[in-house]
C-alpha cells in the first residue's frame, strides 16, 4: 500500500527520493543506501521468480536515538502514522538498551533504540562501545 507508506514515512519527515505512482517509492536511508517500497505485484514482477515474495520476514531495521524519551516520542509518531506497536517502549533484555518495535504498514519492523553504551556522531554515525 504505497499510500500508507507515504503517510507513515511522511510523518517521520522522510522525503521520497523518487516516487513512481503505482509502482515504487525510494527513500534515502543512509549515504549510498536506499530503502525501496514496491507494490507487491511490481516487486514480484521485478524479481521474476515464481510465487509471491513481497512479504517481509526475519529482519528489523534499527533507528538509534539519543535518549529513552526519544524512543517514546518517535514510537508515538510512528504509531500515529499507521504503524503497529509490537513492543511498546521499555527496557530491553540485552545490553542496557531501551527500545520499542514498530511495524510499518508494509510489515517492516523497526527497532527504535537508545543504548547508553553507544554514541552517535554529529553526522549520525553510530559508534559501538564507549
Short mmCIF file of C-alpha atoms in Angstrom, two decimals:
data_model
loop_
_atom_site.label_atom_id
_atom_site.label_comp_id
_atom_site.label_asym_id
_atom_site.label_seq_id
_atom_site.Cartn_x
_atom_site.Cartn_y
_atom_site.Cartn_z
CA UNK A 1 0.00 0.00 0.00
CA UNK A 2 2.07 2.91 -1.27
CA UNK A 3 -0.40 5.47 0.11
CA UNK A 4 0.07 4.05 3.62
CA UNK A 5 3.82 4.08 3.02
CA UNK A 6 3.73 7.76 2.06
CA UNK A 7 1.70 8.66 5.17
CA UNK A 8 3.92 6.63 7.51
CA UNK A 9 7.31 7.87 6.27
CA UNK A 10 5.96 11.37 5.63
CA UNK A 11 5.02 11.58 9.32
CA UNK A 12 8.68 10.80 10.05
CA UNK A 13 9.59 13.71 7.76
CA UNK A 14 11.24 11.46 5.20
CA UNK A 15 11.11 12.88 1.68
CA UNK A 16 10.93 10.40 -1.19
CA UNK A 17 13.98 10.46 -3.42
CA UNK A 18 11.77 9.00 -6.16
CA UNK A 19 8.04 8.27 -6.07
CA UNK A 20 6.57 6.46 -9.08
CA UNK A 21 2.80 6.33 -8.62
CA UNK A 22 1.52 2.75 -8.67
CA UNK A 23 4.99 1.23 -8.68
CA UNK A 24 7.69 2.17 -6.14
CA UNK A 25 8.87 4.75 -3.62
CA UNK A 26 12.55 5.21 -2.73
CA UNK A 27 13.81 6.91 0.43
CA UNK A 28 17.48 7.58 1.08
CA UNK A 29 18.16 5.88 4.42
CA UNK A 30 21.94 6.43 4.63
CA UNK A 31 24.77 7.60 2.38
CA UNK A 32 24.69 5.34 -0.67
CA UNK A 33 21.70 3.38 0.67
CA UNK A 34 18.06 3.49 -0.46
CA UNK A 35 15.01 1.91 1.11
CA UNK A 36 12.55 0.97 -1.64
CA UNK A 37 8.89 0.01 -1.35
CA UNK A 38 7.32 -1.68 -4.38
CA UNK A 39 3.70 -2.52 -4.89
CA UNK A 40 3.61 -6.29 -4.27
CA UNK A 41 2.78 -7.25 -7.86
CA UNK A 42 5.51 -4.94 -9.22
CA UNK A 43 8.04 -6.39 -6.75
CA UNK A 44 7.20 -9.93 -7.82
CA UNK A 45 7.41 -8.88 -11.47
CA UNK A 46 10.83 -7.29 -10.89
CA UNK A 47 12.11 -10.33 -9.01
CA UNK A 48 10.98 -12.58 -11.88
CA UNK A 49 10.71 -15.70 -9.70
CA UNK A 50 7.58 -17.84 -9.30
CA UNK A 51 5.36 -17.08 -6.31
CA UNK A 52 4.74 -14.13 -4.03
CA UNK A 53 7.96 -12.83 -2.47
CA UNK A 54 6.63 -9.48 -1.28
CA UNK A 55 6.32 -10.34 2.41
CA UNK A 56 8.92 -9.09 4.89
CA UNK A 57 10.19 -11.64 7.41
CA UNK A 58 13.02 -12.06 9.88
CA UNK A 59 14.51 -8.59 9.56
CA UNK A 60 14.44 -5.39 11.58
CA UNK A 61 15.87 -2.01 10.80
CA UNK A 62 17.27 -0.15 13.80
CA UNK A 63 16.88 3.58 14.32
CA UNK A 64 19.15 4.71 17.14
CA UNK A 65 18.21 7.81 19.11
CA UNK A 66 19.80 9.91 21.87
CA UNK A 67 17.57 9.08 24.85
CA UNK A 68 14.77 6.86 26.19
CA UNK A 69 12.45 9.87 25.81
CA UNK A 70 13.31 9.98 22.11
CA UNK A 71 12.40 6.27 21.83
CA UNK A 72 8.98 7.01 23.32
CA UNK A 73 8.40 10.11 21.19
CA UNK A 74 9.40 8.52 17.86
CA UNK A 75 7.42 5.36 18.63
CA UNK A 76 4.35 7.52 19.23
CA UNK A 77 4.82 9.35 15.93
CA UNK A 78 5.17 6.04 14.09
CA UNK A 79 2.06 4.57 15.74
CA UNK A 80 0.01 7.70 14.97
CA UNK A 81 1.14 7.47 11.34
CA UNK A 82 -0.26 3.96 10.91
CA UNK A 83 2.47 1.81 12.44
CA UNK A 84 1.63 -1.15 14.66
CA UNK A 85 3.25 -1.23 18.08
CA UNK A 86 4.66 -4.73 18.52
CA UNK A 87 6.62 -3.87 21.66
CA UNK A 88 5.97 -0.59 23.47
CA UNK A 89 8.95 1.44 24.72
CA UNK A 90 10.65 -0.44 27.55
CA UNK A 91 14.00 -1.66 28.83
CA UNK A 92 15.38 -4.41 26.61
CA UNK A 93 16.55 -7.82 27.72
CA UNK A 94 20.08 -7.33 26.44
CA UNK A 95 22.85 -4.76 26.91
CA UNK A 96 21.04 -1.98 28.78
CA UNK A 97 19.10 -0.85 25.73
CA UNK A 98 15.75 0.97 25.97
CA UNK A 99 13.71 0.23 22.87
CA UNK A 100 10.43 -0.36 21.07
CA UNK A 101 9.42 -2.36 17.99
CA UNK A 102 7.07 -0.73 15.49
CA UNK A 103 5.85 -2.42 12.30
CA UNK A 104 5.31 -0.16 9.30
CA UNK A 105 2.26 -0.60 7.01
CA UNK A 106 4.30 -2.93 4.77
CA UNK A 107 5.28 -5.31 7.56
CA UNK A 108 8.81 -3.95 8.02
CA UNK A 109 9.77 -3.97 11.70
CA UNK A 110 11.69 -1.02 13.10
CA UNK A 111 13.55 -1.15 16.38
CA UNK A 112 13.68 2.34 17.89
CA UNK A 113 16.53 2.15 20.39
CA UNK A 114 18.66 4.05 22.84
CA UNK A 115 21.78 2.25 24.04
CA UNK A 116 23.70 4.23 26.67
CA UNK A 117 26.88 2.29 25.78
CA UNK A 118 26.76 3.57 22.21
CA UNK A 119 27.10 7.10 20.94
CA UNK A 120 26.12 8.89 17.77
CA UNK A 121 28.40 11.28 15.96
CA UNK A 122 27.16 14.61 14.60
CA UNK A 123 26.71 13.01 11.17
CA UNK A 124 24.53 10.20 12.62
CA UNK A 125 27.26 7.56 12.58
CA UNK A 126 26.70 5.04 15.37
CA UNK A 127 29.81 4.21 17.44
CA UNK A 128 29.53 0.89 19.26
CA UNK A 129 31.00 0.69 22.75
CA UNK A 130 32.22 3.52 24.97
#
